[in-house]
Backbone as a chain_set.jsonl record, in Angstrom:
{"seq": "MTSVHYAQDGREWILDAYRALEPKNYLGEFTSNNVRPDGRPFHTSRPITILTSFLQRNSYGSAMVTFGNDNASNSNTTGSSTRVIAACTLLVGHPGPSTPTHGDIDVSVSASPLSGPRFDIGGRESVDTASPFYNYQSGKSTASNDGGGIMNDSVPLTDAVAGGSDTQLQPTDTKEIESWIRRTIRSSRFIDPTELGIEPGKSA", "coords": {"N": [[54.208, 29.851, -73.638], [53.18, 30.025, -76.418], [51.926, 32.807, -76.871], [54.042, 34.18, -75.844], [56.051, 34.157, -77.798], [54.302, 35.349, -80.19], [54.612, 37.218, -79.151], [57.153, 38.563, -79.469], [57.341, 38.206, -81.935], [54.964, 40.39, -82.545], [56.633, 42.903, -81.608], [59.019, 42.584, -83.116], [57.417, 43.576, -85.917], [56.764, 45.885, -85.265], [59.214, 47.502, -84.581], [60.443, 46.649, -87.2], [58.616, 48.419, -88.766], [58.739, 50.794, -87.673], [61.191, 51.674, -88.312], [61.15, 51.628, -90.952], [59.299, 54.055, -91.325], [60.061, 56.002, -90.182], [62.864, 56.73, -90.356], [64.794, 58.878, -89.481], [64.516, 59.243, -86.747], [64.194, 56.902, -85.915], [67.355, 55.988, -86.075], [68.027, 57.906, -84.359], [67.318, 57.093, -81.879], [69.161, 55.513, -80.721], [71.777, 56.273, -81.728], [71.942, 58.521, -80.009], [72.611, 57.463, -77.852], [75.195, 56.996, -77.999], [75.57, 54.482, -79.831], [75.331, 52.049, -82.168], [72.514, 50.814, -84.2], [72.639, 47.836, -84.311], [73.713, 47.092, -81.606], [76.377, 48.171, -81.888], [79.002, 49.888, -80.386], [79.983, 53.242, -81.571], [82.814, 53.239, -82.289], [83.474, 50.643, -83.578], [83.686, 47.732, -85.387], [82.364, 46.16, -87.714], [83.037, 42.555, -88.0], [84.588, 41.008, -90.791], [84.125, 38.478, -92.982], [86.206, 36.9, -95.573], [85.495, 35.343, -98.909], [87.108, 33.253, -100.985], [87.227, 32.763, -104.652], [84.617, 32.622, -105.582], [83.016, 32.444, -107.772], [83.677, 30.069, -109.74], [83.342, 29.128, -112.028], [82.444, 31.738, -113.678], [84.099, 33.342, -113.811], [87.334, 34.513, -113.58], [88.616, 35.438, -111.312], [87.356, 35.968, -108.346], [85.599, 36.846, -105.5], [83.561, 36.717, -102.395], [82.594, 39.078, -99.641], [81.923, 39.688, -96.5], [79.964, 41.565, -94.36], [79.881, 41.847, -90.741], [77.746, 39.716, -89.188], [76.806, 36.687, -89.81], [74.496, 35.335, -89.297], [71.385, 34.157, -89.869], [69.748, 33.291, -88.233], [69.733, 33.877, -85.5], [68.003, 36.329, -83.435], [69.286, 38.731, -82.935], [70.935, 39.517, -84.725], [70.025, 39.621, -87.218], [69.479, 41.238, -90.529], [72.064, 42.957, -90.031], [74.566, 42.653, -91.716], [76.502, 42.854, -94.402], [76.711, 41.91, -97.677], [78.74, 41.529, -100.135], [79.613, 41.027, -103.581], [82.343, 40.296, -105.848], [83.837, 40.392, -109.141], [86.086, 39.306, -111.603], [86.281, 39.572, -115.376], [87.523, 38.482, -118.172], [87.952, 40.015, -121.379], [88.834, 40.662, -124.887], [90.108, 42.909, -126.905], [90.255, 46.081, -129.102], [93.333, 47.798, -128.516], [93.476, 51.718, -128.21], [94.235, 54.271, -130.016], [96.308, 55.907, -128.792], [97.525, 55.058, -127.012], [99.343, 52.338, -127.876], [100.023, 50.151, -126.403], [98.716, 49.062, -124.425], [96.094, 48.002, -122.087], [92.899, 47.734, -120.833], [90.883, 48.755, -118.014], [87.416, 47.941, -117.009], [84.553, 48.818, -115.083], [81.717, 47.9, -113.249], [78.569, 48.25, -111.292], [76.441, 46.83, -110.051], [73.277, 45.903, -107.739], [71.45, 44.19, -105.954], [67.584, 44.061, -105.363], [67.054, 43.442, -103.033], [68.736, 44.947, -101.469], [67.666, 47.885, -101.47], [64.702, 49.91, -102.764], [65.492, 51.597, -104.203], [66.684, 49.736, -106.278], [66.218, 48.168, -109.293], [65.485, 44.774, -110.596], [67.268, 44.353, -112.32], [69.504, 45.205, -111.267], [70.02, 47.368, -111.469], [69.968, 51.328, -110.697], [66.841, 52.281, -110.478], [65.178, 54.736, -108.929], [65.304, 57.999, -106.859], [67.671, 58.733, -107.188], [69.427, 60.94, -105.881], [69.934, 59.874, -103.229], [72.281, 59.453, -100.787], [73.172, 56.63, -99.742], [74.488, 54.182, -100.534], [76.659, 51.152, -101.639], [79.182, 49.863, -101.822], [81.379, 48.634, -104.147], [83.925, 47.057, -106.032], [85.237, 46.437, -109.519], [83.321, 44.254, -111.459], [80.619, 43.832, -109.519], [78.128, 42.326, -107.273], [75.93, 43.685, -104.735], [74.417, 41.517, -102.808], [73.239, 41.622, -100.35], [72.131, 44.15, -98.101], [72.898, 45.225, -95.347], [72.668, 47.035, -93.247], [74.785, 48.818, -93.995], [76.428, 51.275, -94.649], [78.619, 53.52, -95.717], [81.007, 52.637, -94.501], [81.552, 50.59, -94.35], [81.676, 49.049, -96.488], [83.988, 50.015, -98.349], [86.585, 49.128, -97.527], [87.1, 47.179, -99.683], [87.225, 48.384, -101.903], [89.343, 49.592, -100.68], [91.509, 47.853, -100.483], [92.085, 47.274, -102.917], [92.458, 49.457, -104.672], [95.19, 50.971, -102.659], [94.888, 51.746, -100.33], [93.485, 54.664, -101.029], [91.692, 57.927, -100.538], [88.578, 57.673, -98.867], [86.698, 59.226, -98.528], [84.916, 60.509, -100.151], [81.509, 60.513, -101.798], [79.925, 59.396, -103.752], [76.991, 60.467, -106.152], [75.452, 58.409, -107.801], [74.844, 55.592, -109.47], [76.671, 55.687, -111.587], [78.381, 57.919, -111.154], [79.619, 56.289, -108.981], [80.758, 54.29, -110.187], [82.743, 55.152, -112.113], [84.394, 56.435, -110.353], [85.56, 54.265, -108.785], [86.806, 53.38, -110.846], [88.42, 55.481, -112.03], [90.089, 55.611, -109.71], [91.393, 53.151, -108.966], [93.036, 53.123, -111.27], [94.656, 55.472, -110.763], [95.888, 54.281, -108.38], [98.353, 52.53, -109.578], [97.972, 50.152, -109.0], [97.774, 48.56, -110.655], [99.425, 47.483, -114.172], [98.587, 49.09, -117.148], [100.001, 48.088, -119.27], [100.744, 45.35, -118.887], [98.449, 44.411, -119.5], [98.446, 44.156, -122.281], [98.427, 42.35, -125.219], [99.004, 42.014, -128.648], [100.744, 44.662, -129.779], [99.345, 47.612, -130.758], [97.151, 46.079, -131.923], [95.671, 44.214, -130.354], [94.085, 43.629, -127.026]], "CA": [[55.156, 29.808, -74.663], [52.84, 30.781, -77.643], [51.835, 34.108, -76.619], [55.117, 35.265, -75.68], [56.52, 33.893, -79.518], [53.217, 36.046, -81.121], [54.862, 39.14, -78.652], [57.898, 38.626, -79.647], [57.245, 38.553, -83.227], [54.867, 41.84, -82.689], [57.569, 43.575, -81.491], [59.778, 43.309, -84.386], [56.904, 43.879, -86.65], [56.547, 47.401, -84.785], [60.611, 48.14, -85.08], [60.477, 47.702, -88.739], [57.335, 49.481, -89.628], [59.386, 52.295, -87.071], [62.753, 52.146, -89.052], [61.092, 52.258, -92.245], [58.301, 55.205, -91.126], [60.814, 57.132, -89.477], [64.624, 56.163, -90.358], [66.32, 59.463, -88.987], [63.871, 59.101, -85.65], [64.778, 55.243, -85.446], [68.67, 55.889, -85.969], [68.31, 58.716, -83.479], [67.071, 56.469, -80.92], [70.705, 54.807, -80.927], [73.156, 57.492, -81.481], [71.44, 59.801, -78.729], [73.506, 56.587, -76.327], [76.742, 56.723, -79.159], [75.925, 52.776, -80.45], [74.627, 51.87, -83.165], [71.236, 49.849, -83.937], [73.26, 46.679, -83.74], [74.241, 47.265, -80.346], [78.071, 48.049, -81.513], [79.749, 51.306, -80.046], [80.664, 53.9, -82.405], [84.091, 52.917, -82.925], [83.684, 49.146, -83.252], [83.929, 47.89, -87.009], [81.998, 44.65, -87.466], [83.696, 41.282, -88.128], [84.682, 40.743, -92.144], [84.952, 37.381, -93.798], [86.62, 36.691, -96.9], [85.432, 33.978, -99.353], [87.686, 33.755, -102.095], [87.221, 31.631, -105.502], [83.069, 32.061, -105.164], [82.394, 31.804, -108.767], [84.999, 29.259, -110.39], [82.845, 28.977, -113.641], [82.211, 32.727, -114.828], [84.947, 34.417, -113.825], [88.695, 34.76, -113.292], [88.811, 35.632, -109.903], [86.128, 36.079, -107.325], [85.427, 36.856, -103.646], [82.221, 37.484, -101.455], [82.678, 39.58, -98.513], [80.926, 39.755, -95.349], [80.557, 42.785, -93.199], [79.138, 41.574, -89.856], [77.493, 38.631, -88.346], [76.167, 36.724, -90.968], [73.638, 34.337, -88.633], [70.401, 34.698, -89.872], [68.921, 32.214, -87.112], [70.273, 35.034, -84.468], [67.126, 37.748, -84.099], [69.72, 40.351, -82.448], [71.996, 39.748, -86.207], [69.516, 40.037, -88.072], [69.788, 42.733, -91.139], [73.355, 43.265, -89.474], [75.416, 41.883, -92.808], [76.097, 43.351, -95.924], [77.411, 40.927, -98.214], [79.19, 41.973, -101.589], [80.193, 39.971, -104.491], [82.905, 40.57, -107.034], [84.438, 39.181, -109.925], [86.935, 39.997, -112.188], [85.852, 38.845, -116.776], [88.64, 39.193, -119.068], [87.476, 40.465, -122.624], [89.884, 40.917, -125.927], [89.839, 44.044, -127.553], [91.436, 46.835, -129.682], [93.881, 49.301, -127.91], [93.406, 53.043, -128.331], [95.752, 54.905, -130.879], [97.15, 56.866, -128.294], [98.199, 53.998, -125.95], [98.846, 50.875, -128.512], [100.655, 48.734, -125.775], [97.796, 49.027, -122.999], [94.903, 47.291, -122.0], [92.064, 48.586, -119.845], [89.564, 48.188, -116.985], [86.497, 48.964, -116.352], [84.024, 48.746, -113.409], [80.564, 47.692, -113.501], [78.428, 48.156, -110.137], [75.008, 46.496, -109.745], [73.053, 45.812, -106.666], [70.129, 43.261, -105.859], [66.729, 44.706, -105.089], [67.166, 43.648, -101.602], [69.872, 46.09, -101.32], [67.151, 48.572, -101.269], [63.933, 49.831, -103.118], [65.998, 52.095, -105.416], [67.356, 49.271, -107.64], [65.12, 47.107, -110.419], [65.287, 43.617, -110.942], [68.348, 43.833, -113.261], [70.732, 45.718, -110.644], [70.627, 49.021, -112.056], [69.358, 52.015, -109.852], [65.591, 52.968, -111.096], [64.721, 55.928, -108.842], [65.54, 58.305, -106.09], [69.038, 58.677, -107.552], [70.076, 61.788, -104.876], [70.641, 59.448, -101.937], [73.587, 59.348, -100.387], [73.202, 55.374, -99.049], [75.146, 53.169, -101.387], [77.443, 50.033, -101.9], [80.758, 50.551, -103.264], [82.095, 47.237, -104.645], [84.745, 46.83, -106.894], [84.582, 45.177, -110.338], [81.826, 43.887, -111.582], [80.078, 43.363, -108.416], [76.822, 42.828, -107.111], [75.62, 43.894, -103.201], [73.523, 40.93, -102.624], [72.072, 41.294, -98.884], [72.236, 44.937, -97.707], [72.11, 44.797, -93.592], [72.159, 48.455, -92.983], [76.318, 49.4, -94.012], [76.358, 52.584, -95.692], [80.007, 54.201, -96.339], [82.396, 51.872, -93.686], [81.734, 48.888, -94.413], [82.045, 48.482, -98.284], [85.077, 51.129, -99.212], [87.592, 48.557, -97.332], [87.099, 46.449, -100.221], [87.875, 48.93, -103.011], [90.642, 50.37, -100.629], [92.12, 46.582, -100.725], [92.222, 47.112, -104.457], [93.207, 50.948, -104.412], [96.213, 50.569, -102.273], [94.465, 53.016, -99.618], [93.6, 55.968, -101.685], [91.188, 58.579, -100.225], [87.634, 57.205, -99.169], [85.832, 60.345, -98.017], [84.268, 61.146, -101.704], [80.668, 60.238, -101.591], [79.386, 59.727, -104.897], [75.296, 60.337, -105.802], [74.564, 57.56, -108.137], [76.154, 54.421, -109.292], [77.646, 55.887, -112.665], [79.571, 58.649, -110.35], [80.726, 55.147, -108.472], [81.42, 53.057, -111.285], [83.539, 56.203, -112.617], [85.534, 57.127, -109.109], [86.354, 52.966, -108.689], [87.87, 53.395, -112.045], [89.62, 56.51, -111.623], [90.966, 54.911, -108.153], [92.117, 51.918, -109.405], [94.066, 53.646, -112.006], [95.71, 56.233, -110.087], [96.97, 53.548, -107.702], [99.025, 51.966, -110.175], [98.353, 48.694, -108.365], [97.901, 47.751, -112.15], [100.018, 48.188, -114.949], [98.366, 48.888, -118.157], [100.909, 47.468, -120.166], [100.724, 44.062, -119.44], [97.145, 43.92, -120.354], [98.375, 44.337, -123.86], [98.621, 41.388, -126.042], [99.989, 42.498, -129.682], [100.73, 45.661, -129.697], [98.307, 48.225, -131.451], [96.207, 44.994, -132.592], [94.768, 43.824, -129.289], [94.812, 43.902, -125.749]], "C": [[54.728, 30.404, -76.18], [52.638, 32.288, -77.663], [53.405, 34.667, -76.343], [56.113, 35.288, -77.412], [55.46, 35.033, -79.765], [54.136, 37.607, -80.512], [55.678, 39.393, -79.293], [58.23, 39.218, -81.366], [56.011, 40.047, -83.63], [55.804, 43.003, -82.43], [58.5, 43.918, -82.607], [59.051, 43.428, -85.48], [57.184, 45.799, -86.571], [57.951, 48.289, -85.241], [61.043, 48.437, -86.579], [59.963, 48.574, -88.867], [58.028, 51.226, -88.707], [60.02, 52.937, -87.811], [62.842, 52.421, -90.841], [60.256, 53.528, -92.689], [59.102, 56.403, -90.526], [62.209, 57.045, -88.759], [65.418, 57.101, -89.668], [66.051, 59.297, -87.323], [64.573, 57.925, -85.201], [66.659, 55.581, -85.302], [69.194, 56.831, -84.858], [68.298, 57.936, -82.332], [68.471, 55.566, -80.52], [72.03, 55.802, -80.553], [72.938, 58.484, -80.63], [72.257, 58.455, -77.749], [74.59, 56.051, -76.867], [76.581, 54.616, -79.217], [74.846, 52.782, -81.409], [73.443, 50.617, -83.343], [71.217, 48.406, -83.483], [73.405, 46.089, -82.619], [76.019, 47.877, -80.6], [78.57, 49.482, -80.917], [80.31, 52.071, -81.731], [81.884, 53.443, -83.481], [84.603, 51.812, -83.22], [83.089, 49.174, -84.902], [82.829, 46.438, -86.494], [82.882, 43.631, -88.278], [83.619, 41.154, -89.83], [85.251, 39.146, -92.515], [85.091, 37.775, -94.987], [86.421, 35.625, -98.073], [86.218, 34.038, -100.671], [87.306, 32.517, -103.394], [85.897, 31.615, -105.652], [82.949, 32.016, -106.372], [83.271, 31.739, -109.551], [84.365, 29.514, -111.912], [82.8, 30.198, -114.509], [82.627, 33.68, -114.411], [86.253, 34.0, -113.278], [89.339, 34.432, -111.834], [87.627, 36.051, -109.024], [86.125, 36.307, -105.947], [83.914, 37.423, -103.778], [83.088, 37.719, -100.272], [82.186, 39.938, -97.978], [80.792, 40.505, -94.267], [79.624, 42.194, -91.867], [78.878, 40.086, -89.706], [76.089, 37.581, -89.301], [74.998, 35.377, -90.831], [72.371, 34.507, -89.085], [69.473, 34.456, -88.5], [69.263, 33.303, -85.685], [69.098, 36.375, -84.654], [67.719, 38.675, -83.601], [70.323, 40.276, -83.536], [71.113, 40.091, -87.272], [69.274, 41.016, -89.03], [71.356, 42.722, -90.812], [74.679, 42.875, -90.23], [75.146, 42.614, -93.788], [77.1, 42.094, -96.716], [77.955, 41.335, -99.78], [79.919, 41.311, -102.239], [81.165, 40.602, -105.242], [83.677, 40.324, -107.682], [85.203, 39.723, -111.395], [86.911, 38.799, -113.923], [87.446, 39.596, -117.072], [88.045, 39.604, -120.241], [88.743, 41.065, -123.783], [89.248, 42.28, -126.784], [90.54, 44.945, -128.373], [91.78, 48.003, -129.138], [93.63, 50.752, -128.669], [94.374, 53.227, -129.169], [96.743, 55.564, -129.848], [98.226, 55.701, -127.393], [98.598, 52.358, -126.678], [99.421, 49.844, -127.78], [99.92, 48.508, -124.521], [96.775, 48.695, -123.345], [93.936, 48.28, -121.051], [91.202, 48.229, -118.756], [89.015, 49.079, -116.846], [85.649, 48.002, -115.515], [82.284, 48.973, -113.973], [80.224, 47.323, -111.935], [77.006, 47.763, -110.166], [74.45, 46.277, -108.23], [71.403, 45.107, -106.402], [68.765, 44.15, -105.105], [66.737, 44.261, -103.808], [67.801, 44.145, -100.863], [69.117, 47.44, -101.103], [66.125, 48.998, -102.483], [64.34, 51.025, -104.666], [66.62, 51.206, -106.745], [66.454, 48.214, -107.476], [66.36, 45.611, -109.957], [66.986, 42.895, -111.605], [69.624, 44.73, -112.511], [71.134, 47.175, -110.641], [69.816, 49.789, -110.816], [68.084, 52.689, -110.829], [65.19, 54.293, -110.64], [65.581, 56.133, -107.244], [67.831, 58.125, -105.691], [70.189, 60.08, -106.665], [70.593, 61.252, -103.675], [71.533, 59.297, -101.816], [73.929, 57.922, -100.219], [73.2, 54.586, -100.638], [76.445, 52.178, -101.261], [78.259, 50.269, -102.23], [80.985, 49.255, -103.398], [83.129, 47.552, -106.04], [84.516, 45.807, -108.058], [83.835, 45.01, -111.089], [81.417, 42.924, -110.421], [78.588, 43.468, -108.324], [76.518, 42.654, -105.466], [74.364, 42.75, -103.219], [72.409, 40.947, -100.983], [72.862, 42.765, -98.651], [71.922, 45.277, -96.176], [72.345, 46.356, -93.318], [74.02, 49.489, -93.569], [76.333, 50.362, -95.625], [77.674, 52.6, -96.285], [81.13, 53.04, -96.199], [82.599, 50.557, -93.797], [82.44, 48.33, -95.807], [83.29, 49.139, -99.062], [85.904, 50.561, -98.845], [87.819, 47.462, -98.554], [88.036, 47.169, -101.381], [88.99, 49.714, -102.55], [91.681, 49.492, -100.764], [93.04, 46.701, -102.345], [93.185, 48.584, -105.084], [94.474, 51.296, -104.174], [96.036, 51.845, -101.251], [94.374, 54.435, -100.067], [92.054, 56.677, -100.627], [89.298, 58.301, -100.187], [86.541, 58.104, -99.011], [84.851, 61.015, -98.982], [82.965, 59.924, -101.188], [79.67, 60.363, -102.895], [77.594, 59.894, -104.94], [74.848, 59.426, -106.387], [75.472, 56.646, -108.375], [76.709, 54.305, -110.877], [78.765, 56.372, -111.889], [80.578, 57.375, -110.017], [81.392, 54.362, -109.35], [83.204, 54.312, -111.54], [84.365, 56.635, -111.659], [86.167, 55.811, -108.94], [87.401, 52.866, -109.6], [89.221, 53.949, -111.892], [90.874, 56.258, -110.412], [91.951, 54.099, -108.14], [93.004, 52.472, -109.817], [95.06, 53.958, -111.793], [96.681, 55.518, -109.105], [97.841, 52.941, -107.866], [99.019, 50.562, -109.659], [97.897, 47.568, -109.581], [98.364, 47.759, -113.169], [99.388, 47.996, -116.265], [99.077, 48.02, -118.937], [100.718, 46.274, -120.226], [99.498, 43.06, -119.164], [97.341, 44.204, -121.427], [98.871, 43.011, -124.568], [99.24, 41.773, -127.295], [99.89, 44.232, -129.823], [100.16, 46.536, -131.11], [97.297, 47.385, -132.471], [95.006, 44.848, -131.405], [95.349, 43.833, -127.459], [93.872, 43.417, -125.094]], "O": [[55.476, 31.012, -76.946], [53.228, 32.95, -78.517], [53.708, 35.759, -76.824], [56.657, 36.256, -77.942], [56.024, 36.05, -79.363], [54.286, 38.67, -81.115], [55.507, 40.405, -79.972], [58.93, 40.118, -81.829], [56.094, 40.656, -84.696], [55.674, 44.033, -83.09], [58.773, 45.048, -83.011], [59.803, 43.428, -86.455], [57.589, 46.616, -87.397], [57.971, 49.311, -85.927], [61.555, 49.414, -87.127], [60.527, 49.645, -89.09], [57.811, 52.385, -89.062], [59.903, 54.119, -88.134], [63.661, 52.913, -91.618], [60.291, 54.038, -93.809], [58.71, 57.568, -90.464], [62.628, 57.152, -87.607], [66.5, 56.745, -89.203], [67.021, 59.218, -86.569], [65.396, 57.914, -84.286], [67.138, 55.304, -84.202], [70.34, 56.771, -84.414], [69.316, 58.033, -81.647], [68.185, 54.78, -79.617], [72.82, 55.972, -79.625], [73.797, 59.356, -80.509], [72.434, 58.883, -76.609], [75.051, 54.963, -76.523], [77.34, 53.774, -78.738], [73.77, 53.38, -81.404], [73.515, 49.593, -82.664], [70.42, 47.827, -82.744], [73.298, 44.875, -82.446], [76.787, 47.994, -79.645], [77.998, 50.294, -81.644], [80.847, 51.515, -82.688], [81.967, 53.33, -84.704], [85.821, 51.633, -83.235], [82.427, 50.028, -85.492], [82.625, 45.933, -85.39], [83.434, 44.072, -89.286], [82.462, 41.205, -90.248], [86.4, 38.722, -92.386], [84.456, 38.673, -95.539], [87.419, 34.912, -98.176], [85.916, 34.944, -101.448], [87.116, 31.365, -103.002], [85.561, 30.464, -105.932], [82.461, 30.887, -106.422], [83.789, 32.7, -110.119], [85.001, 30.08, -112.801], [82.999, 30.118, -115.721], [82.056, 34.771, -114.418], [86.234, 33.075, -112.467], [90.146, 33.605, -111.41], [86.901, 36.767, -109.712], [86.965, 35.668, -105.314], [83.313, 38.108, -104.605], [83.999, 36.989, -99.884], [81.538, 40.854, -98.483], [81.405, 40.227, -93.236], [78.431, 42.122, -92.162], [79.73, 39.275, -90.07], [74.875, 37.775, -89.359], [74.655, 34.634, -91.751], [71.986, 35.463, -88.412], [68.723, 35.249, -87.93], [68.5, 33.004, -84.767], [69.13, 37.197, -85.571], [67.073, 39.723, -83.584], [70.525, 41.471, -83.75], [71.482, 40.832, -88.183], [68.734, 41.977, -88.482], [71.928, 42.294, -91.814], [75.74, 42.763, -89.616], [74.041, 43.023, -94.143], [78.077, 41.55, -96.201], [77.017, 41.357, -100.577], [80.946, 40.878, -101.715], [80.848, 41.782, -105.391], [84.653, 39.884, -107.074], [84.668, 40.566, -112.114], [87.317, 37.637, -113.897], [88.123, 40.523, -116.627], [86.88, 39.444, -119.876], [89.524, 41.925, -123.374], [88.088, 42.461, -127.155], [91.722, 44.608, -128.44], [91.083, 49.017, -129.108], [93.624, 50.696, -129.898], [95.353, 52.48, -129.176], [97.928, 55.711, -130.148], [99.453, 55.705, -127.285], [98.217, 51.328, -126.122], [99.435, 48.708, -128.253], [100.419, 47.835, -123.618], [96.305, 48.85, -124.472], [94.268, 49.396, -120.653], [90.824, 47.058, -118.798], [89.273, 50.269, -116.667], [85.875, 46.814, -115.283], [81.794, 49.803, -114.739], [80.919, 46.565, -111.259], [76.297, 48.749, -110.372], [75.316, 46.515, -107.388], [70.366, 45.684, -106.731], [69.097, 44.94, -104.222], [66.124, 45.142, -103.206], [67.675, 43.989, -99.649], [69.812, 48.287, -100.542], [66.54, 48.476, -103.518], [63.72, 51.184, -105.718], [66.943, 51.669, -107.839], [66.017, 47.592, -106.508], [67.431, 45.509, -109.36], [67.57, 41.816, -111.514], [70.654, 44.921, -113.157], [72.029, 47.856, -110.139], [69.127, 49.134, -110.034], [68.318, 53.467, -111.754], [64.853, 55.113, -111.494], [66.181, 55.277, -106.594], [68.652, 57.775, -104.844], [71.409, 60.145, -106.815], [71.481, 61.824, -103.043], [72.087, 58.871, -102.83], [75.102, 57.723, -100.538], [72.333, 54.464, -101.503], [77.353, 52.695, -100.611], [78.291, 51.072, -103.163], [80.642, 48.653, -102.381], [82.814, 48.348, -106.924], [83.921, 44.736, -107.939], [83.559, 46.083, -111.626], [81.689, 41.73, -110.295], [77.878, 44.268, -108.933], [76.827, 41.593, -104.924], [73.296, 43.158, -103.676], [71.31, 40.463, -100.713], [74.065, 42.786, -98.913], [70.778, 45.574, -95.832], [71.17, 46.565, -93.017], [74.166, 50.703, -93.424], [76.283, 50.22, -96.847], [77.947, 51.856, -97.227], [81.866, 52.579, -97.072], [83.457, 49.735, -93.475], [83.346, 47.532, -96.05], [83.555, 48.838, -100.226], [86.853, 50.956, -99.523], [88.836, 46.787, -98.39], [89.153, 46.796, -101.741], [89.651, 50.405, -103.325], [92.771, 49.95, -101.106], [94.165, 46.344, -102.696], [94.238, 48.627, -105.72], [95.109, 51.853, -105.069], [96.815, 52.797, -101.272], [95.08, 55.312, -99.569], [91.401, 55.834, -100.012], [88.64, 58.609, -101.182], [85.426, 57.728, -99.374], [84.1, 61.93, -98.646], [83.152, 58.899, -100.533], [78.817, 61.241, -103.027], [76.919, 59.534, -103.976], [73.746, 59.101, -105.945], [76.589, 56.605, -107.86], [77.09, 53.25, -111.386], [79.831, 55.766, -111.776], [81.735, 57.232, -110.412], [82.501, 53.853, -109.184], [84.359, 54.125, -111.156], [85.26, 57.353, -112.104], [87.394, 55.895, -108.91], [88.539, 52.446, -109.392], [90.364, 53.515, -111.74], [92.053, 56.6, -110.321], [93.038, 54.163, -107.566], [93.99, 52.565, -109.087], [96.134, 53.462, -112.131], [97.853, 55.847, -108.919], [98.476, 52.536, -106.892], [99.989, 49.832, -109.865], [97.736, 46.348, -109.541], [97.459, 48.318, -113.788], [99.498, 46.86, -116.726], [98.445, 47.014, -119.258], [100.502, 45.775, -121.33], [99.376, 41.875, -118.856], [96.323, 44.663, -121.946], [100.03, 42.738, -124.26], [100.431, 41.947, -127.036], [98.819, 44.821, -129.964], [100.458, 46.219, -132.262], [96.786, 47.829, -133.499], [93.834, 45.219, -131.476], [96.445, 43.971, -126.916], [93.933, 43.375, -123.865]]}, "num_chains": 1, "name": "protein.A"}
């Protein structure tokens, strides 16, 4: 029993090292057989779980969305889930002179260092800004566990807010992602900015 356990651990270590050192070849082993690294066919999506009111103390609305099987005890599903936490907060500010009756929407994107070496402890991107691998989050959000989802898993979260806009765009840094999500939400007309106004010309 012990020798088998150690052998399994050894194989997992070798696979992890191979994936880290040769990511293209690692993925190629699966794509050449028309499957993903977690065994799913290309056309099959991961299960989606949505937990609402996740941050009740610190926000006015929040949700945690998990893409994939989050059962870490199953060695076949380890690393196969992506978790995104989104929250909405409200701040009172002064409306712009050209839109005295309008409020505004701002977007902040951050990611846990567990999501990749590009992100620092504050959730901002620190290196490798040219990499196209990102998690898309809507509102003020944090990717707390990136299990390999690139674009096809996290984009539906912004789609739900933006009303199904074009999802083929791939921003190249977190600032561009924030700007893209902000423009998408505004152009979707999902939120009426006049409903965010409090007192014309004074507060919104």
